[in-house]
mmCIF file of C-alpha atoms (C1' of nucleotides) in Angstrom:
data_model
loop_
_atom_site.group_PDB
_atom_site.id
_atom_site.type_symbol
_atom_site.label_atom_id
_atom_site.label_comp_id
_atom_site.label_asym_id
_atom_site.label_seq_id
_atom_site.Cartn_x
_atom_site.Cartn_y
_atom_site.Cartn_z
ATOM 1 C CA UNK Z 1 11.634 -12.993 -79.003
ATOM 2 C CA UNK Z 2 13.184 -13.421 -75.520
ATOM 3 C CA UNK Z 3 13.031 -10.136 -73.544
ATOM 4 C CA UNK Z 4 17.131 -10.322 -73.035
ATOM 5 C CA UNK Z 5 16.656 -10.024 -76.801
ATOM 6 C CA UNK Z 6 14.719 -7.344 -77.609
ATOM 7 C CA UNK Z 7 15.107 -5.268 -74.625
ATOM 8 C CA UNK Z 8 15.447 -2.179 -76.990
ATOM 9 C CA UNK Z 9 11.942 -1.703 -79.544
ATOM 10 C CA UNK Z 10 13.391 -1.212 -82.754
ATOM 11 C CA UNK Z 11 17.470 -2.141 -82.111
ATOM 12 C CA UNK Z 12 20.007 -1.751 -84.779
ATOM 13 C CA UNK Z 13 20.418 -5.099 -86.372
ATOM 14 C CA UNK Z 14 24.537 -4.693 -85.433
ATOM 15 C CA UNK Z 15 23.737 -4.690 -81.766
ATOM 16 C CA UNK Z 16 24.204 -8.211 -81.771
ATOM 17 C CA UNK Z 17 27.821 -7.609 -82.844
ATOM 18 C CA UNK Z 18 28.450 -5.529 -80.290
ATOM 19 C CA UNK Z 19 27.160 -8.226 -77.624
ATOM 20 C CA UNK Z 20 29.510 -10.541 -79.151
ATOM 21 C CA UNK Z 21 32.632 -8.441 -79.068
ATOM 22 C CA UNK Z 22 32.043 -8.149 -75.392
ATOM 23 C CA UNK Z 23 31.388 -11.857 -74.725
ATOM 24 C CA UNK Z 24 34.667 -12.172 -76.361
ATOM 25 C CA UNK Z 25 36.533 -9.794 -74.453
ATOM 26 C CA UNK Z 26 35.107 -11.117 -71.226
ATOM 27 C CA UNK Z 27 33.034 -8.175 -70.714
ATOM 28 C CA UNK Z 28 29.464 -8.064 -69.027
ATOM 29 C CA UNK Z 29 26.414 -7.413 -71.712
ATOM 30 C CA UNK Z 30 24.866 -4.607 -69.506
ATOM 31 C CA UNK Z 31 21.516 -2.381 -70.256
ATOM 32 C CA UNK Z 32 23.464 0.465 -70.393
ATOM 33 C CA UNK Z 33 26.079 -0.491 -73.007
ATOM 34 C CA UNK Z 34 23.747 -1.815 -75.370
ATOM 35 C CA UNK Z 35 21.071 1.370 -75.135
ATOM 36 C CA UNK Z 36 24.412 3.783 -75.754
ATOM 37 C CA UNK Z 37 25.496 1.202 -78.625
ATOM 38 C CA UNK Z 38 22.417 1.367 -80.055
ATOM 39 C CA UNK Z 39 21.899 5.171 -80.347
ATOM 40 C CA UNK Z 40 25.047 5.031 -81.872
ATOM 41 C CA UNK Z 41 24.356 2.736 -84.738
ATOM 42 C CA UNK Z 42 20.834 3.777 -85.457
ATOM 43 C CA UNK Z 43 22.453 7.953 -85.968
ATOM 44 C CA UNK Z 44 24.282 9.232 -88.715
ATOM 45 C CA UNK Z 45 26.804 11.239 -88.730
ATOM 46 C CA UNK Z 46 29.547 12.717 -86.117
ATOM 47 C CA UNK Z 47 27.962 12.427 -82.414
ATOM 48 C CA UNK Z 48 29.548 14.465 -79.486
ATOM 49 C CA UNK Z 49 29.032 12.960 -76.385
ATOM 50 C CA UNK Z 50 26.376 15.341 -75.346
ATOM 51 C CA UNK Z 51 24.593 14.629 -78.210
ATOM 52 C CA UNK Z 52 24.380 11.075 -77.766
ATOM 53 C CA UNK Z 53 23.392 12.061 -73.914
ATOM 54 C CA UNK Z 54 20.790 14.010 -74.951
ATOM 55 C CA UNK Z 55 19.546 11.180 -77.502
ATOM 56 C CA UNK Z 56 19.272 8.840 -74.674
ATOM 57 C CA UNK Z 57 16.908 11.504 -72.484
ATOM 58 C CA UNK Z 58 14.814 11.731 -75.683
ATOM 59 C CA UNK Z 59 14.456 7.667 -75.049
ATOM 60 C CA UNK Z 60 13.900 8.153 -71.449
ATOM 61 C CA UNK Z 61 17.127 6.747 -70.628
ATOM 62 C CA UNK Z 62 18.832 7.622 -67.709
ATOM 63 C CA UNK Z 63 22.515 6.801 -67.847
ATOM 64 C CA UNK Z 64 25.458 9.186 -66.402
ATOM 65 C CA UNK Z 65 28.012 10.588 -68.551
ATOM 66 C CA UNK Z 66 30.610 8.642 -67.532
ATOM 67 C CA UNK Z 67 29.266 5.498 -68.245
ATOM 68 C CA UNK Z 68 28.915 7.409 -71.890
ATOM 69 C CA UNK Z 69 32.532 7.819 -72.230
ATOM 70 C CA UNK Z 70 33.726 4.456 -70.676
ATOM 71 C CA UNK Z 71 31.150 2.718 -73.738
ATOM 72 C CA UNK Z 72 32.669 4.761 -76.347
ATOM 73 C CA UNK Z 73 36.190 3.403 -75.460
ATOM 74 C CA UNK Z 74 34.625 0.074 -75.586
ATOM 75 C CA UNK Z 75 33.158 0.929 -79.194
ATOM 76 C CA UNK Z 76 36.367 2.295 -80.272
ATOM 77 C CA UNK Z 77 38.338 -0.368 -79.464
ATOM 78 C CA UNK Z 78 35.736 -3.000 -81.168
ATOM 79 C CA UNK Z 79 36.634 -1.347 -84.282
ATOM 80 C CA UNK Z 80 32.855 -0.817 -84.924
ATOM 81 C CA UNK Z 81 32.970 3.074 -84.444
ATOM 82 C CA UNK Z 82 35.347 5.266 -85.074
ATOM 83 C CA UNK Z 83 36.415 8.488 -83.016
ATOM 84 C CA UNK Z 84 37.225 11.809 -85.029
ATOM 85 C CA UNK Z 85 38.739 15.221 -83.765
ATOM 86 C CA UNK Z 86 37.564 18.162 -85.783
ATOM 87 C CA UNK Z 87 38.797 20.326 -83.404
ATOM 88 C CA UNK Z 88 36.064 21.605 -81.739
ATOM 89 C CA UNK Z 89 37.588 20.780 -78.714
ATOM 90 C CA UNK Z 90 35.961 17.621 -77.836
ATOM 91 C CA UNK Z 91 35.498 13.956 -79.372
ATOM 92 C CA UNK Z 92 32.933 13.083 -82.137
ATOM 93 C CA UNK Z 93 31.590 9.254 -82.978
ATOM 94 C CA UNK Z 94 30.831 7.636 -85.780
ATOM 95 C CA UNK Z 95 29.469 4.069 -86.888
ATOM 96 C CA UNK Z 96 31.173 2.032 -89.538
ATOM 97 C CA UNK Z 97 28.188 0.198 -91.043
ATOM 98 C CA UNK Z 98 26.278 1.057 -94.244
ATOM 99 C CA UNK Z 99 29.072 2.621 -96.582
ATOM 100 C CA UNK Z 100 32.994 2.192 -96.478
ATOM 101 C CA UNK Z 101 34.622 4.022 -94.191
ATOM 102 C CA UNK Z 102 35.223 7.540 -95.211
ATOM 103 C CA UNK Z 103 37.531 9.268 -93.926
ATOM 104 C CA UNK Z 104 37.589 12.768 -96.178
ATOM 105 C CA UNK Z 105 36.189 15.610 -94.395
ATOM 106 C CA UNK Z 106 35.375 18.893 -96.047
ATOM 107 C CA UNK Z 107 35.021 21.464 -93.198
ATOM 108 C CA UNK Z 108 33.318 24.670 -93.427
ATOM 109 C CA UNK Z 109 35.552 27.031 -91.402
ATOM 110 C CA UNK Z 110 32.598 29.738 -91.327
ATOM 111 C CA UNK Z 111 29.561 27.181 -90.096
ATOM 112 C CA UNK Z 112 31.692 24.133 -89.015
ATOM 113 C CA UNK Z 113 29.679 21.798 -91.008
ATOM 114 C CA UNK Z 114 31.382 18.753 -91.893
ATOM 115 C CA UNK Z 115 30.496 17.085 -95.198
ATOM 116 C CA UNK Z 116 31.917 13.372 -95.878
ATOM 117 C CA UNK Z 117 33.713 12.716 -99.373
ATOM 118 C CA UNK Z 118 34.695 9.514 -100.656
ATOM 119 C CA UNK Z 119 37.516 8.935 -102.764
ATOM 120 C CA UNK Z 120 39.570 6.098 -103.367
ATOM 121 C CA UNK Z 121 42.703 8.146 -104.941
ATOM 122 C CA UNK Z 122 43.398 8.935 -100.909
ATOM 123 C CA UNK Z 123 44.020 5.130 -100.429
ATOM 124 C CA UNK Z 124 46.399 4.674 -102.893
ATOM 125 C CA UNK Z 125 48.007 8.221 -101.849
ATOM 126 C CA UNK Z 126 48.501 6.371 -98.056
ATOM 127 C CA UNK Z 127 50.093 3.404 -99.189
ATOM 128 C CA UNK Z 128 52.534 5.361 -101.507
ATOM 129 C CA UNK Z 129 54.103 7.697 -98.936
ATOM 130 C CA UNK Z 130 53.826 5.114 -95.982
ATOM 131 C CA UNK Z 131 55.843 2.962 -98.318
ATOM 132 C CA UNK Z 132 57.942 5.434 -99.059
ATOM 133 C CA UNK Z 133 59.082 6.016 -94.949
ATOM 134 C CA UNK Z 134 58.839 2.342 -93.896
ATOM 135 C CA UNK Z 135 56.160 3.526 -92.234
ATOM 136 C CA UNK Z 136 53.099 0.583 -91.618
ATOM 137 C CA UNK Z 137 49.581 2.328 -92.372
ATOM 138 C CA UNK Z 138 46.455 1.330 -90.599
ATOM 139 C CA UNK Z 139 44.058 4.190 -91.578
ATOM 140 C CA UNK Z 140 43.931 7.812 -92.651
ATOM 141 C CA UNK Z 141 42.256 11.006 -92.190
ATOM 142 C CA UNK Z 142 42.083 13.843 -95.100
ATOM 143 C CA UNK Z 143 40.167 17.087 -93.935
ATOM 144 C CA UNK Z 144 40.145 20.250 -95.998
ATOM 145 C CA UNK Z 145 39.188 23.487 -94.928
ATOM 146 C CA UNK Z 146 37.422 26.414 -96.160
ATOM 147 C CA UNK Z 147 34.190 27.492 -97.174
ATOM 148 C CA UNK Z 148 31.072 25.519 -98.152
ATOM 149 C CA UNK Z 149 28.960 25.957 -100.890
ATOM 150 C CA UNK Z 150 25.881 27.543 -98.516
ATOM 151 C CA UNK Z 151 28.120 29.806 -97.064
ATOM 152 C CA UNK Z 152 29.891 30.995 -100.164
ATOM 153 C CA UNK Z 153 26.053 32.047 -101.486
ATOM 154 C CA UNK Z 154 25.684 33.513 -98.293
ATOM 155 C CA UNK Z 155 28.317 36.239 -99.594
ATOM 156 C CA UNK Z 156 31.138 34.752 -96.560
ATOM 157 C CA UNK Z 157 34.129 35.144 -97.969
ATOM 158 C CA UNK Z 158 37.653 33.544 -97.068
ATOM 159 C CA UNK Z 159 39.633 36.142 -95.894
ATOM 160 C CA UNK Z 160 43.733 35.847 -95.301
ATOM 161 C CA UNK Z 161 43.838 37.835 -92.769
ATOM 162 C CA UNK Z 162 48.208 37.107 -92.207
ATOM 163 C CA UNK Z 163 50.820 38.914 -94.069
ATOM 164 C CA UNK Z 164 50.927 38.805 -97.942
ATOM 165 C CA UNK Z 165 54.337 37.044 -98.832
ATOM 166 C CA UNK Z 166 56.260 36.363 -95.174
ATOM 167 C CA UNK Z 167 59.462 35.149 -96.164
ATOM 168 C CA UNK Z 168 59.986 37.892 -99.191
ATOM 169 C CA UNK Z 169 59.225 41.393 -97.319
ATOM 170 C CA UNK Z 170 61.485 41.077 -93.906
ATOM 171 C CA UNK Z 171 61.518 44.820 -93.000
ATOM 172 C CA UNK O 1 71.958 47.982 -82.511
ATOM 173 C CA UNK O 2 69.548 49.604 -80.160
ATOM 174 C CA UNK O 3 68.087 48.067 -77.435
ATOM 175 C CA UNK O 4 64.860 48.010 -78.804
ATOM 176 C CA UNK O 5 65.893 46.162 -82.438
ATOM 177 C CA UNK O 6 67.863 43.716 -80.257
ATOM 178 C CA UNK O 7 66.335 42.737 -76.917
ATOM 179 C CA UNK O 8 66.558 38.969 -77.652
ATOM 180 C CA UNK O 9 70.104 37.807 -78.545
ATOM 181 C CA UNK O 10 70.209 35.586 -81.248
ATOM 182 C CA UNK O 11 66.386 36.649 -82.375
ATOM 183 C CA UNK O 12 65.095 34.875 -85.371
ATOM 184 C CA UNK O 13 65.793 36.919 -88.897
ATOM 185 C CA UNK O 14 61.495 36.571 -88.777
ATOM 186 C CA UNK O 15 61.025 38.655 -85.889
ATOM 187 C CA UNK O 16 60.674 41.904 -87.507
ATOM 188 C CA UNK O 17 57.778 40.378 -89.629
ATOM 189 C CA UNK O 18 55.770 39.446 -86.375
ATOM 190 C CA UNK O 19 55.995 42.976 -84.998
ATOM 191 C CA UNK O 20 55.396 44.578 -88.600
ATOM 192 C CA UNK O 21 51.952 42.182 -88.045
ATOM 193 C CA UNK O 22 51.253 43.715 -84.940
ATOM 194 C CA UNK O 23 51.613 47.082 -86.070
ATOM 195 C CA UNK O 24 49.369 46.804 -88.604
ATOM 196 C CA UNK O 25 46.675 45.549 -86.564
ATOM 197 C CA UNK O 26 47.658 48.560 -84.111
ATOM 198 C CA UNK O 27 48.391 46.107 -81.861
ATOM 199 C CA UNK O 28 51.345 46.642 -79.112
ATOM 200 C CA UNK O 29 54.877 44.996 -79.579
ATOM 201 C CA UNK O 30 55.625 43.816 -75.770
ATOM 202 C CA UNK O 31 58.301 41.933 -74.810
ATOM 203 C CA UNK O 32 56.307 39.092 -74.054
ATOM 204 C CA UNK O 33 55.104 38.904 -77.319
ATOM 205 C CA UNK O 34 58.356 39.201 -79.219
ATOM 206 C CA UNK O 35 59.722 36.606 -77.081
ATOM 207 C CA UNK O 36 57.240 33.760 -77.635
ATOM 208 C CA UNK O 37 57.419 34.568 -81.236
ATOM 209 C CA UNK O 38 61.114 34.031 -80.968
ATOM 210 C CA UNK O 39 61.044 30.993 -79.005
ATOM 211 C CA UNK O 40 58.629 29.672 -81.857
ATOM 212 C CA UNK O 41 60.779 30.554 -84.578
ATOM 213 C CA UNK O 42 63.270 29.268 -83.290
ATOM 214 C CA UNK O 43 62.238 25.920 -82.922
ATOM 215 C CA UNK O 44 61.357 23.229 -85.074
ATOM 216 C CA UNK O 45 58.824 20.867 -84.694
ATOM 217 C CA UNK O 46 55.441 20.731 -83.172
ATOM 218 C CA UNK O 47 55.232 22.491 -80.067
ATOM 219 C CA UNK O 48 52.945 22.356 -77.593
ATOM 220 C CA UNK O 49 51.748 25.305 -74.890
ATOM 221 C CA UNK O 50 53.662 23.171 -72.264
ATOM 222 C CA UNK O 51 57.094 22.905 -74.445
ATOM 223 C CA UNK O 52 56.861 26.894 -74.890
ATOM 224 C CA UNK O 53 56.614 27.774 -71.767
ATOM 225 C CA UNK O 54 59.309 25.386 -70.546
ATOM 226 C CA UNK O 55 61.826 26.629 -73.243
ATOM 227 C CA UNK O 56 60.759 30.121 -71.793
ATOM 228 C CA UNK O 57 61.751 29.060 -68.371
ATOM 229 C CA UNK O 58 64.988 27.719 -69.623
ATOM 230 C CA UNK O 59 65.209 31.301 -71.321
ATOM 231 C CA UNK O 60 64.903 32.695 -67.753
ATOM 232 C CA UNK O 61 61.412 34.319 -68.842
ATOM 233 C CA UNK O 62 59.015 34.316 -66.661
ATOM 234 C CA UNK O 63 55.614 34.623 -68.688
ATOM 235 C CA UNK O 64 52.306 34.020 -67.654
ATOM 236 C CA UNK O 65 50.094 30.564 -69.693
ATOM 237 C CA UNK O 66 47.246 33.159 -70.374
ATOM 238 C CA UNK O 67 50.055 35.416 -72.213
ATOM 239 C CA UNK O 68 51.274 32.460 -74.170
ATOM 240 C CA UNK O 69 48.117 31.173 -75.537
ATOM 241 C CA UNK O 70 47.003 35.083 -76.075
ATOM 242 C CA UNK O 71 50.221 35.386 -78.284
ATOM 243 C CA UNK O 72 49.948 31.838 -80.462
ATOM 244 C CA UNK O 73 46.168 32.980 -80.857
ATOM 245 C CA UNK O 74 48.003 36.369 -82.465
ATOM 246 C CA UNK O 75 50.378 34.481 -84.236
ATOM 247 C CA UNK O 76 48.197 31.864 -86.290
ATOM 248 C CA UNK O 77 46.108 34.694 -87.338
ATOM 249 C CA UNK O 78 49.243 36.185 -88.739
ATOM 250 C CA UNK O 79 49.625 33.618 -90.759
ATOM 251 C CA UNK O 80 52.720 33.119 -89.576
ATOM 252 C CA UNK O 81 51.909 29.876 -87.594
ATOM 253 C CA UNK O 82 49.694 27.142 -87.812
ATOM 254 C CA UNK O 83 47.846 24.944 -84.721
ATOM 255 C CA UNK O 84 47.680 21.275 -84.902
ATOM 256 C CA UNK O 85 45.756 19.170 -83.563
ATOM 257 C CA UNK O 86 46.443 15.449 -83.306
ATOM 258 C CA UNK O 87 44.214 14.351 -80.728
ATOM 259 C CA UNK O 88 46.683 14.458 -77.521
ATOM 260 C CA UNK O 89 44.444 16.608 -75.876
ATOM 261 C CA UNK O 90 46.148 19.727 -76.837
ATOM 262 C CA UNK O 91 47.300 21.766 -79.569
ATOM 263 C CA UNK O 92 50.755 22.146 -81.094
ATOM 264 C CA UNK O 93 52.063 24.859 -83.025
ATOM 265 C CA UNK O 94 54.243 25.030 -85.637
ATOM 266 C CA UNK O 95 55.792 27.676 -87.564
ATOM 267 C CA UNK O 96 55.607 28.132 -91.850
ATOM 268 C CA UNK O 97 59.259 29.418 -92.356
ATOM 269 C CA UNK O 98 62.030 27.777 -94.061
ATOM 270 C CA UNK O 99 59.919 24.771 -96.126
ATOM 271 C CA UNK O 100 56.640 24.310 -98.133
ATOM 272 C CA UNK O 101 53.662 24.570 -95.611
ATOM 273 C CA UNK O 102 53.788 20.732 -95.305
ATOM 274 C CA UNK O 103 50.237 19.034 -93.838
ATOM 275 C CA UNK O 104 50.592 15.561 -94.583
ATOM 276 C CA UNK O 105 51.612 13.758 -91.288
ATOM 277 C CA UNK O 106 52.594 10.032 -90.324
ATOM 278 C CA UNK O 107 51.500 9.521 -86.365
ATOM 279 C CA UNK O 108 52.515 6.548 -85.081
ATOM 280 C CA UNK O 109 49.734 5.194 -82.951
ATOM 281 C CA UNK O 110 52.106 3.483 -80.430
ATOM 282 C CA UNK O 111 55.150 6.161 -79.713
ATOM 283 C CA UNK O 112 52.681 8.968 -80.554
ATOM 284 C CA UNK O 113 56.221 10.347 -82.959
ATOM 285 C CA UNK O 114 54.598 12.529 -85.651
ATOM 286 C CA UNK O 115 56.322 12.514 -89.118
ATOM 287 C CA UNK O 116 56.070 15.100 -91.657
ATOM 288 C CA UNK O 117 55.549 14.106 -95.443
ATOM 289 C CA UNK O 118 55.937 16.066 -98.630
ATOM 290 C CA UNK O 119 53.597 15.197 -101.617
ATOM 291 C CA UNK O 120 52.034 17.392 -104.507
ATOM 292 C CA UNK O 121 49.644 15.295 -105.411
ATOM 293 C CA UNK O 122 47.721 15.982 -102.343
ATOM 294 C CA UNK O 123 47.265 19.576 -103.323
ATOM 295 C CA UNK O 124 45.840 18.273 -106.335
ATOM 296 C CA UNK O 125 43.405 16.079 -104.538
ATOM 297 C CA UNK O 126 42.239 19.120 -102.496
ATOM 298 C CA UNK O 127 41.701 21.375 -105.377
ATOM 299 C CA UNK O 128 39.636 18.047 -107.196
ATOM 300 C CA UNK O 129 37.396 16.979 -104.010
ATOM 301 C CA UNK O 130 36.167 20.232 -103.408
ATOM 302 C CA UNK O 131 35.443 21.517 -107.050
ATOM 303 C CA UNK O 132 33.556 18.432 -106.812
ATOM 304 C CA UNK O 133 31.529 19.731 -104.082
ATOM 305 C CA UNK O 134 31.519 23.463 -104.740
ATOM 306 C CA UNK O 135 33.509 23.494 -101.699
ATOM 307 C CA UNK O 136 36.337 26.949 -101.455
ATOM 308 C CA UNK O 137 39.504 24.883 -100.211
ATOM 309 C CA UNK O 138 41.902 26.940 -97.569
ATOM 310 C CA UNK O 139 43.926 24.476 -96.065
ATOM 311 C CA UNK O 140 43.971 20.195 -95.869
ATOM 312 C CA UNK O 141 45.202 18.496 -93.543
ATOM 313 C CA UNK O 142 46.505 14.320 -94.192
ATOM 314 C CA UNK O 143 47.099 12.597 -91.193
ATOM 315 C CA UNK O 144 48.493 8.900 -91.733
ATOM 316 C CA UNK O 145 48.071 6.373 -88.767
ATOM 317 C CA UNK O 146 50.056 3.527 -87.894
ATOM 318 C CA UNK O 147 53.403 2.010 -87.040
ATOM 319 C CA UNK O 148 56.512 3.971 -87.389
ATOM 320 C CA UNK O 149 59.615 2.008 -88.901
ATOM 321 C CA UNK O 150 61.189 2.022 -85.741
ATOM 322 C CA UNK O 151 58.160 0.408 -83.803
ATOM 323 C CA UNK O 152 58.072 -2.105 -86.426
ATOM 324 C CA UNK O 153 61.947 -2.938 -85.792
ATOM 325 C CA UNK O 154 61.151 -2.999 -82.211
ATOM 326 C CA UNK O 155 58.780 -5.897 -82.544
ATOM 327 C CA UNK O 156 55.992 -4.301 -81.839
ATOM 328 C CA UNK O 157 53.111 -5.379 -84.306
ATOM 329 C CA UNK O 158 49.940 -3.597 -85.154
ATOM 330 C CA UNK O 159 46.434 -5.300 -83.610
ATOM 331 C CA UNK O 160 43.537 -4.940 -84.920
ATOM 332 C CA UNK O 161 41.397 -5.507 -81.522
ATOM 333 C CA UNK O 162 37.921 -5.593 -83.016
ATOM 334 C CA UNK O 163 35.891 -7.932 -85.029
ATOM 335 C CA UNK O 164 37.595 -9.357 -87.977
ATOM 336 C CA UNK O 165 34.632 -8.914 -90.765
ATOM 337 C CA UNK O 166 31.577 -6.853 -88.399
ATOM 338 C CA UNK O 167 29.324 -6.856 -91.487
ATOM 339 C CA UNK O 168 29.181 -10.302 -92.820
ATOM 340 C CA UNK O 169 29.023 -12.226 -89.475
ATOM 341 C CA UNK O 170 26.316 -11.316 -87.559
ATOM 342 C CA UNK O 171 25.751 -13.739 -85.016
ATOM 343 C "C1'" DT V 1 48.375 60.160 -70.485
ATOM 344 C "C1'" DT V 2 45.538 56.440 -72.308
ATOM 345 C "C1'" DC V 3 44.240 52.413 -73.968
ATOM 346 C "C1'" DA V 4 45.790 47.636 -74.274
ATOM 347 C "C1'" DA V 5 48.463 43.596 -72.316
ATOM 348 C "C1'" DT V 6 49.814 40.729 -68.447
ATOM 349 C "C1'" DG V 7 49.886 37.831 -64.949
ATOM 350 C "C1'" DC V 8 47.614 35.722 -61.439
ATOM 351 C "C1'" DA V 9 43.900 32.968 -59.998
ATOM 352 C "C1'" DA V 10 38.867 31.785 -60.923
ATOM 353 C "C1'" DA V 11 35.805 29.624 -63.855
ATOM 354 C "C1'" DG V 12 34.982 26.839 -68.244
ATOM 355 C "C1'" DA V 13 34.596 22.835 -70.911
ATOM 356 C "C1'" DC V 14 35.876 17.911 -71.618
ATOM 357 C "C1'" DT V 15 37.318 13.628 -69.761
ATOM 358 C "C1'" DT V 16 38.637 10.658 -66.252
ATOM 359 C "C1'" DT V 17 38.819 9.153 -61.575
ATOM 360 C "C1'" DG V 18 37.248 7.119 -56.957
ATOM 361 C "C1'" DC V 19 34.122 4.957 -54.498
ATOM 362 C "C1'" DA V 20 29.164 3.085 -52.735
ATOM 363 C "C1'" DG V 21 25.622 0.301 -54.073
ATOM 364 C "C1'" DA V 22 23.937 -2.159 -58.194
ATOM 365 C "C1'" DT V 23 24.047 -5.557 -61.470
ATOM 366 C "C1'" DG V 24 25.441 -9.441 -64.943
ATOM 367 C "C1'" DC V 25 26.855 -13.861 -64.963
ATOM 368 C "C1'" DG M 1 28.154 -15.255 -54.947
ATOM 369 C "C1'" DC M 2 32.091 -12.719 -57.057
ATOM 370 C "C1'" DA M 3 33.679 -9.507 -59.819
ATOM 371 C "C1'" DT M 4 32.639 -5.291 -62.872
ATOM 372 C "C1'" DC M 5 29.717 -2.089 -63.850
ATOM 373 C "C1'" DT M 6 27.268 2.589 -62.391
ATOM 374 C "C1'" DG M 7 26.239 7.152 -61.422
ATOM 375 C "C1'" DC M 8 27.516 10.339 -58.670
ATOM 376 C "C1'" DA M 9 30.228 13.588 -57.675
ATOM 377 C "C1'" DA M 10 35.111 15.277 -56.985
ATOM 378 C "C1'" DA M 11 39.671 15.038 -59.539
ATOM 379 C "C1'" DG M 12 42.203 16.027 -63.810
ATOM 380 C "C1'" DT M 13 43.795 18.550 -67.859
ATOM 381 C "C1'" DC M 14 44.214 21.927 -71.399
ATOM 382 C "C1'" DT M 15 42.142 26.609 -72.451
ATOM 383 C "C1'" DT M 16 39.221 31.133 -71.454
ATOM 384 C "C1'" DT M 17 37.562 34.739 -68.829
ATOM 385 C "C1'" DG M 18 38.165 38.782 -65.246
ATOM 386 C "C1'" DC M 19 40.231 42.311 -62.875
ATOM 387 C "C1'" DA M 20 43.552 44.929 -60.537
ATOM 388 C "C1'" DT M 21 48.187 46.059 -62.037
ATOM 389 C "C1'" DT M 22 52.133 47.339 -64.903
ATOM 390 C "C1'" DG M 23 53.307 49.015 -69.640
ATOM 391 C "C1'" DA M 24 53.588 50.757 -74.696
ATOM 392 C "C1'" DA M 25 53.213 54.717 -77.497
#
DNA sequence: TTCAATGCAAAGACTTTGCAGATGC
DNA sequence: GCATCTGCAAAGTCTTTGCATTGAA
């Protein structure tokens, strides 16, 4: 192995894909881009930029936030990574290897844990709704908000703080 | 009509609900809260704070942004208004009167138009997925991203900019 | 009168941008 | 070598917070 091909020990087997994408686009394959991509490719779950940054630090890499943001933009554009917005006020990123793209999420409103769920029916539903509106569907995202099993077991209850039946009860 | 009951001309018939909620919670019913709520109740679609602010200016109201944010928080808590995050980098608000809560959205990736869609199947699916994971579902949100009919007619095409088949094509 | 809300401006959190120096090709 | 990237810091955007003043009850 040459130094160029194995600059990163235990690099993700998917890293070459990103290299190829960069070359296809005429973009330089820099060390920073490779390391950032590798962190994302070798992590599971939904990473925030802050989490990516701290994993880089664990590896002894000192890469500026701006570079991380710029690299994430390219990764998303490449189709190798997807970004999510769960309403935390910042984006989260997830690589698309190793499983069918899962876009169904159970989000706990109490502990903010996000659980991935797989279901083929949503795919079908997406097609049906899109067709009905002349819409060309590319991807979907289903979020179900509520309480996870752990929080329920911990005694947390789901309280609806609003009015019981607004429309029927004009005083 | 007393001045108190009709401070706002052509006020939304739902305004009294918000007044009642405030009293229930022991919160003062202020002019600002009423006007902000009325703007939201009498508008359709998904309003950003900036849009709310400009509609207030059109009415000749001069209400600080902080007050708008604080009022929106209460409105969401009251259950009369729902907040959305379509990934624009800011929240949007929608009152829940006049129709079933619609949480299915077709989002055009080109012109960013959001179309509401109604479908009962999603409700059923939510229950099913939640049950399967011991999750207590409160609400859901289904976003389908793609190209709207108008943009398609306008010649916009949905291009996948990434690699054709990443996992099978490691070079 | 008394407690809370308002409005302003400052601070905060996340993200983007500008530019001098470094690096890929 | 030339174009592009990187890293830092500054700026930008949306949102929250602190505090003196105003207002509801």
